[in-house]
PDB file of C-alpha atoms in Angstrom:
ATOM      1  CA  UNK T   1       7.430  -4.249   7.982  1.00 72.00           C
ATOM      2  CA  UNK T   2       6.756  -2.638  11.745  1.00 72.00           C
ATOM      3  CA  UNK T   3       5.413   0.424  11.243  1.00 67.00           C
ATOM      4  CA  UNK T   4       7.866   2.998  11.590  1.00 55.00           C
ATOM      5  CA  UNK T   5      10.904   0.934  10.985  1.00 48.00           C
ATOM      6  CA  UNK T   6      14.039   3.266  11.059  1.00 47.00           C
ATOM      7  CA  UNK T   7      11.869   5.868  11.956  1.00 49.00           C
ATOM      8  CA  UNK T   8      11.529   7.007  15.355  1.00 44.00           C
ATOM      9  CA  UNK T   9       9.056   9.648  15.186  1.00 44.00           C
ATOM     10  CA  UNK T  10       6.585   7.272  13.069  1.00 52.00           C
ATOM     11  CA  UNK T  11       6.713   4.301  15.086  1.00 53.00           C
ATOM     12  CA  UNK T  12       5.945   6.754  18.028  1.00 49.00           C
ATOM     13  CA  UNK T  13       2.851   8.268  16.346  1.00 55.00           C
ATOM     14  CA  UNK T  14       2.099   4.363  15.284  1.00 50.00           C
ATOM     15  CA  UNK T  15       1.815   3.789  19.292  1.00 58.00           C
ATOM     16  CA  UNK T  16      -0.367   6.639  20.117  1.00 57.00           C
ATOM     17  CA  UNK T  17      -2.689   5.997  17.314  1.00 57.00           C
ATOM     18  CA  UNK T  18      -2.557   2.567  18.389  1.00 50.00           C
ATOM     19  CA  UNK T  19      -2.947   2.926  21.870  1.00 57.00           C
ATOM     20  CA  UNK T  20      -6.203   5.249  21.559  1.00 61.00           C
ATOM     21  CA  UNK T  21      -7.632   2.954  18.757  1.00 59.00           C
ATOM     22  CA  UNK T  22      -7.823  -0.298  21.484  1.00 52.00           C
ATOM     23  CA  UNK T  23      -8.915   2.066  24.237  1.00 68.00           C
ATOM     24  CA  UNK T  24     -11.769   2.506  21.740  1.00 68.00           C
ATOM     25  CA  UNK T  25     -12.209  -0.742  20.694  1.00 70.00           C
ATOM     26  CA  UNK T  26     -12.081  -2.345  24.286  1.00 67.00           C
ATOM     27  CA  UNK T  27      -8.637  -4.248  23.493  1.00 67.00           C
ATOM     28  CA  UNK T  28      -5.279  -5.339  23.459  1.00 72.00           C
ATOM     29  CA  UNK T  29      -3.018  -2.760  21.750  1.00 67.00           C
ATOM     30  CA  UNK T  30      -1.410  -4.766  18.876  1.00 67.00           C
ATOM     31  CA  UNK T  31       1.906  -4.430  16.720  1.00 72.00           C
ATOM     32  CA  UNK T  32       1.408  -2.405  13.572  1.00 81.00           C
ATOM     33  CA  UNK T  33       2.481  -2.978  10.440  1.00 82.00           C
ATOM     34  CA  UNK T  34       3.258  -1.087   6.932  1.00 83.00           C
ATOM     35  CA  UNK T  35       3.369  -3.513   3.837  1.00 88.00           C
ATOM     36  CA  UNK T  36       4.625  -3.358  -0.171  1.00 91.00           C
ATOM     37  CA  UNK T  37       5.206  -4.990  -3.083  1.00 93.00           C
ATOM     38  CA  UNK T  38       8.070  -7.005  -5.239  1.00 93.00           C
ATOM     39  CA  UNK T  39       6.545  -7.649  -8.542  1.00 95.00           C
ATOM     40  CA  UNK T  40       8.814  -9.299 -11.071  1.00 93.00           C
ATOM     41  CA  UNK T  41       8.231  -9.495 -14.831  1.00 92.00           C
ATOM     42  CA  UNK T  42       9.980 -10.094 -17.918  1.00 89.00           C
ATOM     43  CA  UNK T  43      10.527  -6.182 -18.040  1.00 91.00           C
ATOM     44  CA  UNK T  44      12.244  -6.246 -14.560  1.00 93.00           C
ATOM     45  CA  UNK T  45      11.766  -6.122 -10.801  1.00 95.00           C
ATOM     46  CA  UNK T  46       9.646  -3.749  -9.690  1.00 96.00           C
ATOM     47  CA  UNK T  47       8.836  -2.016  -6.250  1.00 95.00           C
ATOM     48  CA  UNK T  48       4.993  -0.983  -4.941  1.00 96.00           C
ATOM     49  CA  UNK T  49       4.802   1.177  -2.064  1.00 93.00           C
ATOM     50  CA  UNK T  50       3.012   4.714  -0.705  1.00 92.00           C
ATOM     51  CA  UNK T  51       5.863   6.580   1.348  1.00 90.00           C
ATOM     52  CA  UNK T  52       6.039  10.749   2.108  1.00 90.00           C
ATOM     53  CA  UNK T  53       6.990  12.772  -1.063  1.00 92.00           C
ATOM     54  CA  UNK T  54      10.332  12.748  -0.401  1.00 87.00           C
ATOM     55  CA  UNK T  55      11.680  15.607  -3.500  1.00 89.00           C
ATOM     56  CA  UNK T  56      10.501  16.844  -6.749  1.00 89.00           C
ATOM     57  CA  UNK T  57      12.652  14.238  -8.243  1.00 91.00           C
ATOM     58  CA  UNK T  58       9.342  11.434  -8.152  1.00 91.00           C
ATOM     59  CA  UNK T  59      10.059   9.702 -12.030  1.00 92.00           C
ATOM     60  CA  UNK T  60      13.287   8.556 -10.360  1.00 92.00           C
ATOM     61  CA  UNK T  61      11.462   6.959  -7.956  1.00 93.00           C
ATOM     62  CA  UNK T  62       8.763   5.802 -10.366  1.00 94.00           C
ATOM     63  CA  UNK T  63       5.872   7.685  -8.567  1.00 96.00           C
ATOM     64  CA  UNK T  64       2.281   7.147 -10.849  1.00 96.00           C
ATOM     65  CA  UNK T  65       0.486   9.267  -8.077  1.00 95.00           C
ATOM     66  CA  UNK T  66       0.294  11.522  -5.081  1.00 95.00           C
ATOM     67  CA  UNK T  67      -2.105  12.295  -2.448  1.00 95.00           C
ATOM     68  CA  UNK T  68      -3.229  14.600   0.265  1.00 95.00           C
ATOM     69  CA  UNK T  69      -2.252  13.498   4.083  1.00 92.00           C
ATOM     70  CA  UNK T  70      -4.641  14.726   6.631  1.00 91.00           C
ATOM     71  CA  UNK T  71      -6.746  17.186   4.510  1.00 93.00           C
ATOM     72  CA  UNK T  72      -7.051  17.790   0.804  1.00 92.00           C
ATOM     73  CA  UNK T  73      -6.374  21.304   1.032  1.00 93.00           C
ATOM     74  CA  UNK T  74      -3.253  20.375   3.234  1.00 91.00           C
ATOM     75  CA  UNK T  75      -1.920  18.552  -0.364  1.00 90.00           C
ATOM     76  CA  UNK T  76      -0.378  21.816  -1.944  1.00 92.00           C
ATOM     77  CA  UNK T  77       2.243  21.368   0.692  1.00 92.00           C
ATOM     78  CA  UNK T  78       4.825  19.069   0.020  1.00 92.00           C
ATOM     79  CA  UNK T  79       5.382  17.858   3.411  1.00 91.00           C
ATOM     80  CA  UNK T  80       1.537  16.614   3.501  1.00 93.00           C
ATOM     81  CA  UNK T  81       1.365  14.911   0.091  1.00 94.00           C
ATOM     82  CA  UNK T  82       2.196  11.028   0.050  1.00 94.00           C
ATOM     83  CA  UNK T  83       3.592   9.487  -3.390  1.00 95.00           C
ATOM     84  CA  UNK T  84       2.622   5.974  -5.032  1.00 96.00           C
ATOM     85  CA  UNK T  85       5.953   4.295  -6.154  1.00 95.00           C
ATOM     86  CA  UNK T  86       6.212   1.932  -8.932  1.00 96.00           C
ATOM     87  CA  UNK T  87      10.065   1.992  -8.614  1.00 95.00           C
ATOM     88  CA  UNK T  88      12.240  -0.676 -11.312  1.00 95.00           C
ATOM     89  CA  UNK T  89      14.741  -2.222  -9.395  1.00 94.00           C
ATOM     90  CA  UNK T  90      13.733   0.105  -6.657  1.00 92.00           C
ATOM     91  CA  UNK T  91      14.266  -0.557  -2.725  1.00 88.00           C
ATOM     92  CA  UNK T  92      12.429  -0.512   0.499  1.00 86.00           C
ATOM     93  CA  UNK T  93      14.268   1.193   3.227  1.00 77.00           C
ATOM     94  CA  UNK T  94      13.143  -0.945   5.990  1.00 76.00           C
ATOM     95  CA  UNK T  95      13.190  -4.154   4.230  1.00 77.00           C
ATOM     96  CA  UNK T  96      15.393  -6.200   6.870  1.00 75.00           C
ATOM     97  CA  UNK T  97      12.709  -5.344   9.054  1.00 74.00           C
ATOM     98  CA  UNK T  98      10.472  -7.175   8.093  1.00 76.00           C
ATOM     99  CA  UNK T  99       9.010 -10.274   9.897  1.00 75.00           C
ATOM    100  CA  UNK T 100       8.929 -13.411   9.001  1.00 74.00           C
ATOM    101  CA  UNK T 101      10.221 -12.875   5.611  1.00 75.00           C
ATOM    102  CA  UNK T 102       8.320 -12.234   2.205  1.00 81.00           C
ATOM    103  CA  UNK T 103       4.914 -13.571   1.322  1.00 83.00           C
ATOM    104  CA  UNK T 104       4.822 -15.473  -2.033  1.00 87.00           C
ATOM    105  CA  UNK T 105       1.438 -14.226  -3.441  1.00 89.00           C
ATOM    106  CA  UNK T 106       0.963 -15.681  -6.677  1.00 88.00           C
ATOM    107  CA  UNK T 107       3.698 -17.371  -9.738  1.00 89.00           C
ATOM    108  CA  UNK T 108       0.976 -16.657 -12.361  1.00 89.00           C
ATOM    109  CA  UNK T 109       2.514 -14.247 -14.712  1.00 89.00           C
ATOM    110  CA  UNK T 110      -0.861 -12.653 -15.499  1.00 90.00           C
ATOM    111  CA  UNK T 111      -1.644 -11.851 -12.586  1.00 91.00           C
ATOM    112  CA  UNK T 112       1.294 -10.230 -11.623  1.00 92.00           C
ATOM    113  CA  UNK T 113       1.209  -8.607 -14.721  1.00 94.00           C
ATOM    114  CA  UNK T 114      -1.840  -7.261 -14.293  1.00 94.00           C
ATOM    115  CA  UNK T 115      -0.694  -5.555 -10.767  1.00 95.00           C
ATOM    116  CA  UNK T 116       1.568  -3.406 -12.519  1.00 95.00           C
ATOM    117  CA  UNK T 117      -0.829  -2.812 -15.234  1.00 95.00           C
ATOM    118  CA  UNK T 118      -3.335  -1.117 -12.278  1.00 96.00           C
ATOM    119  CA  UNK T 119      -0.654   0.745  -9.937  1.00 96.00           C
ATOM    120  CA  UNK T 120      -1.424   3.880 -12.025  1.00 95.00           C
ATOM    121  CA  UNK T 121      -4.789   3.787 -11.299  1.00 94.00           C
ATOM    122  CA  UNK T 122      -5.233   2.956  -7.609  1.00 95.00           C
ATOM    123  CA  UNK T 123      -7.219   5.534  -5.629  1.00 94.00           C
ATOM    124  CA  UNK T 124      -5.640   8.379  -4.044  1.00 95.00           C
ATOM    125  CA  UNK T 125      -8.078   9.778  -1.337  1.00 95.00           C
ATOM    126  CA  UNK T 126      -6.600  11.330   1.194  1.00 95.00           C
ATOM    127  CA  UNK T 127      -4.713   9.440   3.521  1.00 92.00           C
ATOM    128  CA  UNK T 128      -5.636   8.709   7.052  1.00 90.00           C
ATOM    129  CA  UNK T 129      -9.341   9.771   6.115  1.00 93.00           C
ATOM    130  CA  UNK T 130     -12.492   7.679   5.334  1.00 94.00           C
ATOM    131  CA  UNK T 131     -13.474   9.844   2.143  1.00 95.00           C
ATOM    132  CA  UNK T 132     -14.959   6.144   0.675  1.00 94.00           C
ATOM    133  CA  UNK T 133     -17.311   5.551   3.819  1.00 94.00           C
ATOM    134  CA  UNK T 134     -16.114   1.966   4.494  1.00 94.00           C
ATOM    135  CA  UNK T 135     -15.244   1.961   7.899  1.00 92.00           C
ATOM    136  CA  UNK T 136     -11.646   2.311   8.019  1.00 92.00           C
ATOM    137  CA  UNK T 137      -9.202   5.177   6.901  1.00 91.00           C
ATOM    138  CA  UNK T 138      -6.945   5.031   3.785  1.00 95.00           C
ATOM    139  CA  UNK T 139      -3.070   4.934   3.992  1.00 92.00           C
ATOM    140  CA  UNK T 140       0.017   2.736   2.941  1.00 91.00           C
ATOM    141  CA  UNK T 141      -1.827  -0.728   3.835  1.00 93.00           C
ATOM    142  CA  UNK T 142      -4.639   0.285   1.754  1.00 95.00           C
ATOM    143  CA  UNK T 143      -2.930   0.472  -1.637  1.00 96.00           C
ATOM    144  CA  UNK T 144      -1.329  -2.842  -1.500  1.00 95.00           C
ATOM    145  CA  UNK T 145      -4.551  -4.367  -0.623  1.00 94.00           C
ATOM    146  CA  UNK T 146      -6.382  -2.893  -3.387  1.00 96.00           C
ATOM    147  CA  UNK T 147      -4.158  -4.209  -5.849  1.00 96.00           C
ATOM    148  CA  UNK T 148      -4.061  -7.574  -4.703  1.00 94.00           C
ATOM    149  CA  UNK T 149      -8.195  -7.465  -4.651  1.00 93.00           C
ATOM    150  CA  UNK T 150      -8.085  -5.983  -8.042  1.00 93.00           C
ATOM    151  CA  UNK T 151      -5.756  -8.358  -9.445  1.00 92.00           C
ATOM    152  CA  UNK T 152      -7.472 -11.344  -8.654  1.00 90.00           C
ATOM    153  CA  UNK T 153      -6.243 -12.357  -5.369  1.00 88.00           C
ATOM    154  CA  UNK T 154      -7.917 -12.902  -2.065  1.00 84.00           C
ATOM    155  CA  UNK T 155      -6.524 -10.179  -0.064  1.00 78.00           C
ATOM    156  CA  UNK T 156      -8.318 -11.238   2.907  1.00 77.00           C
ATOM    157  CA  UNK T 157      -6.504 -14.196   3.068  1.00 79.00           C
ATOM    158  CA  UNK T 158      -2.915 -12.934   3.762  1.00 80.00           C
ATOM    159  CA  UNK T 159      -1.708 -13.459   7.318  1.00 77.00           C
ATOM    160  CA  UNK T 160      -0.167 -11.102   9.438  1.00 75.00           C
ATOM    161  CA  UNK T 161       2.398 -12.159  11.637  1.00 70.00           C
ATOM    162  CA  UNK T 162       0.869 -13.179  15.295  1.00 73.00           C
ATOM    163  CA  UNK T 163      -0.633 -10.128  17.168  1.00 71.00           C
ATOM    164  CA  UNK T 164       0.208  -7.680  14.798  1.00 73.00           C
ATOM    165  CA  UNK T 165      -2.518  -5.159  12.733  1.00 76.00           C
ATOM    166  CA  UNK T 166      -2.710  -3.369   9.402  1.00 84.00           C
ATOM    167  CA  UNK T 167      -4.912  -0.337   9.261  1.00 86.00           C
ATOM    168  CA  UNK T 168      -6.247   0.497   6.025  1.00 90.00           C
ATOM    169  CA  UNK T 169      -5.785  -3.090   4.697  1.00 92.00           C
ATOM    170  CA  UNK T 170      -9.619  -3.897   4.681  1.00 92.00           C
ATOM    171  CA  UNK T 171     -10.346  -0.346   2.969  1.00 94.00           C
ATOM    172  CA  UNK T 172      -8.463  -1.188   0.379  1.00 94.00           C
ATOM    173  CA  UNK T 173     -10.116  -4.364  -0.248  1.00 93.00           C
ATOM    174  CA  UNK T 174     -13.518  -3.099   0.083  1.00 94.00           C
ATOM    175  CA  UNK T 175     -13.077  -0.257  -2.491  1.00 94.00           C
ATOM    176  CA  UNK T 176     -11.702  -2.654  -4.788  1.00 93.00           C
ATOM    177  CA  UNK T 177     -14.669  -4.963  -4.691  1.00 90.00           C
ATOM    178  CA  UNK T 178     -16.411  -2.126  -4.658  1.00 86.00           C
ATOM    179  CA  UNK T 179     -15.010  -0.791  -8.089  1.00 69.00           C
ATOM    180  CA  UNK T 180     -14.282  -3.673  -9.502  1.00 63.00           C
ATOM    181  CA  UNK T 181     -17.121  -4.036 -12.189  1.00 51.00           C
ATOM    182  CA  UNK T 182     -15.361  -0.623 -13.934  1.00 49.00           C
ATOM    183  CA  UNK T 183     -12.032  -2.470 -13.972  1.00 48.00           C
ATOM    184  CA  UNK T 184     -10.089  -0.744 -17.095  1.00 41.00           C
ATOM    185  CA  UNK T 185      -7.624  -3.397 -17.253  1.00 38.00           C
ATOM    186  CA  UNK T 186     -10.117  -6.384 -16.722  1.00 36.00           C
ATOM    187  CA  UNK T 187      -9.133  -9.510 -19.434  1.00 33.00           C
ATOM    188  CA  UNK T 188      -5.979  -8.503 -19.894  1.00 33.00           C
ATOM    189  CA  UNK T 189      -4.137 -11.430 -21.125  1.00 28.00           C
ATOM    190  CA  UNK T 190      -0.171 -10.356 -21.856  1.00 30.00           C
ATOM    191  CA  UNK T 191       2.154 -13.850 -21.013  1.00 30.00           C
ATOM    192  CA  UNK T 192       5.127 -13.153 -18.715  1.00 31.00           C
ATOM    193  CA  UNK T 193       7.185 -15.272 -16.667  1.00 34.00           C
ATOM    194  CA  UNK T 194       6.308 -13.149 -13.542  1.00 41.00           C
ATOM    195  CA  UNK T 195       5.659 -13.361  -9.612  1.00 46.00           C
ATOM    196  CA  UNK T 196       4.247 -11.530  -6.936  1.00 50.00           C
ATOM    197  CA  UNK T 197       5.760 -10.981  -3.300  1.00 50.00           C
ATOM    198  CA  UNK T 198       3.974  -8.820  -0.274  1.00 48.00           C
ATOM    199  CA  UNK T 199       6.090  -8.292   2.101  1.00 43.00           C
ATOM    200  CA  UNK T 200       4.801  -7.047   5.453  1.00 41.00           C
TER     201      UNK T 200
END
């Protein structure tokens, strides 16, 4: 989805950050976007995505984790913690946003089994920091990538739509290949009928 979507004061932050980050990089300022996940399973439909802590009421929401935004000291405030959401039957606010439509990922049931085996242990540095030393920050982008990498796919390979950017999306892949060899989950081998969507 745009970044921001149905929220004005995001999307405007989006532009800044944006606009200073190609000023940096010598180029074109580029649309931003802010992806999650539809898993389905036997078990159900499922919903991936990192958004604010919105209450206190997170198991309704199927939150696993929560981070720090900005600072890790910052994190004992509500308003600067972000919340991993493994939601059943969940939504995404800003779904008709998004362009293009849903990416199929993958129709093996293993794989997207194994995604929702690992959303309870993706990383939660803190977000919009570089506490892994890869090169990029970590946020919303991030998270999906990491599961994708973990799970087997090729992350790297997912197309955004034309002129458009993800920050975070290579962090996330790179810690996962870089964790990968301690992979808790690794041969799992539970049979669903099962697959994966990204939607961007």
């Amino acid at each position: 989805m745009p970044l921001g979507a149905g929220g004005h004061s995001v999307r405007l932050n989006g532009r800044v950050y944006e606009a200073v980050a190609a000023r940096l990089g010598h180029r074109q300022t580029c649309d931003l976007f802010h992806s999650a996940l539809v898993v389905h399973v036997l078990e159900g439909r499922f919903v991936i995505e990192q958004a604010p802590v919105r209450d206190a009421n997170g198991a309704v929401r199927g939150v696993v984790a929560e981070g720090a935004v900005g600072a890790r000291w910052a994190g004992r405030f509500r308003i600067f913690r972000y919340e991993v959401r493994c939601w059943r039957d969940g939504v995404i606010p800003d779904v008709a946003e998004a362009v293009g439509g849903p990416q199929r990922l993958t129709g093996d049931p293993h794989q997207a089994q194994r995604l929702l085996d690992l959303v309870p242990s993706v990383p939660t540095p803190v977000w919009g920091r570089d506490e892994f030393d890869v090169g990029e920050m970590w946020n919303s982008n991030s998270i999906i990538s990491w599961l994708i990498a973990r799970s087997g796919m090729a992350g790297e390979a997912i197309p955004l739509p034309t002129g458009g950017r993800a920050p975070g999306w290579e962090a996330g892949i790179a810690i996962a290949y870089r964790h990968a060899p301690d992979d808790p989950c690794r041969g799992s081998t539970r049979s669903h009928e099962a697959d994966g969507d990204l939607i961007d």
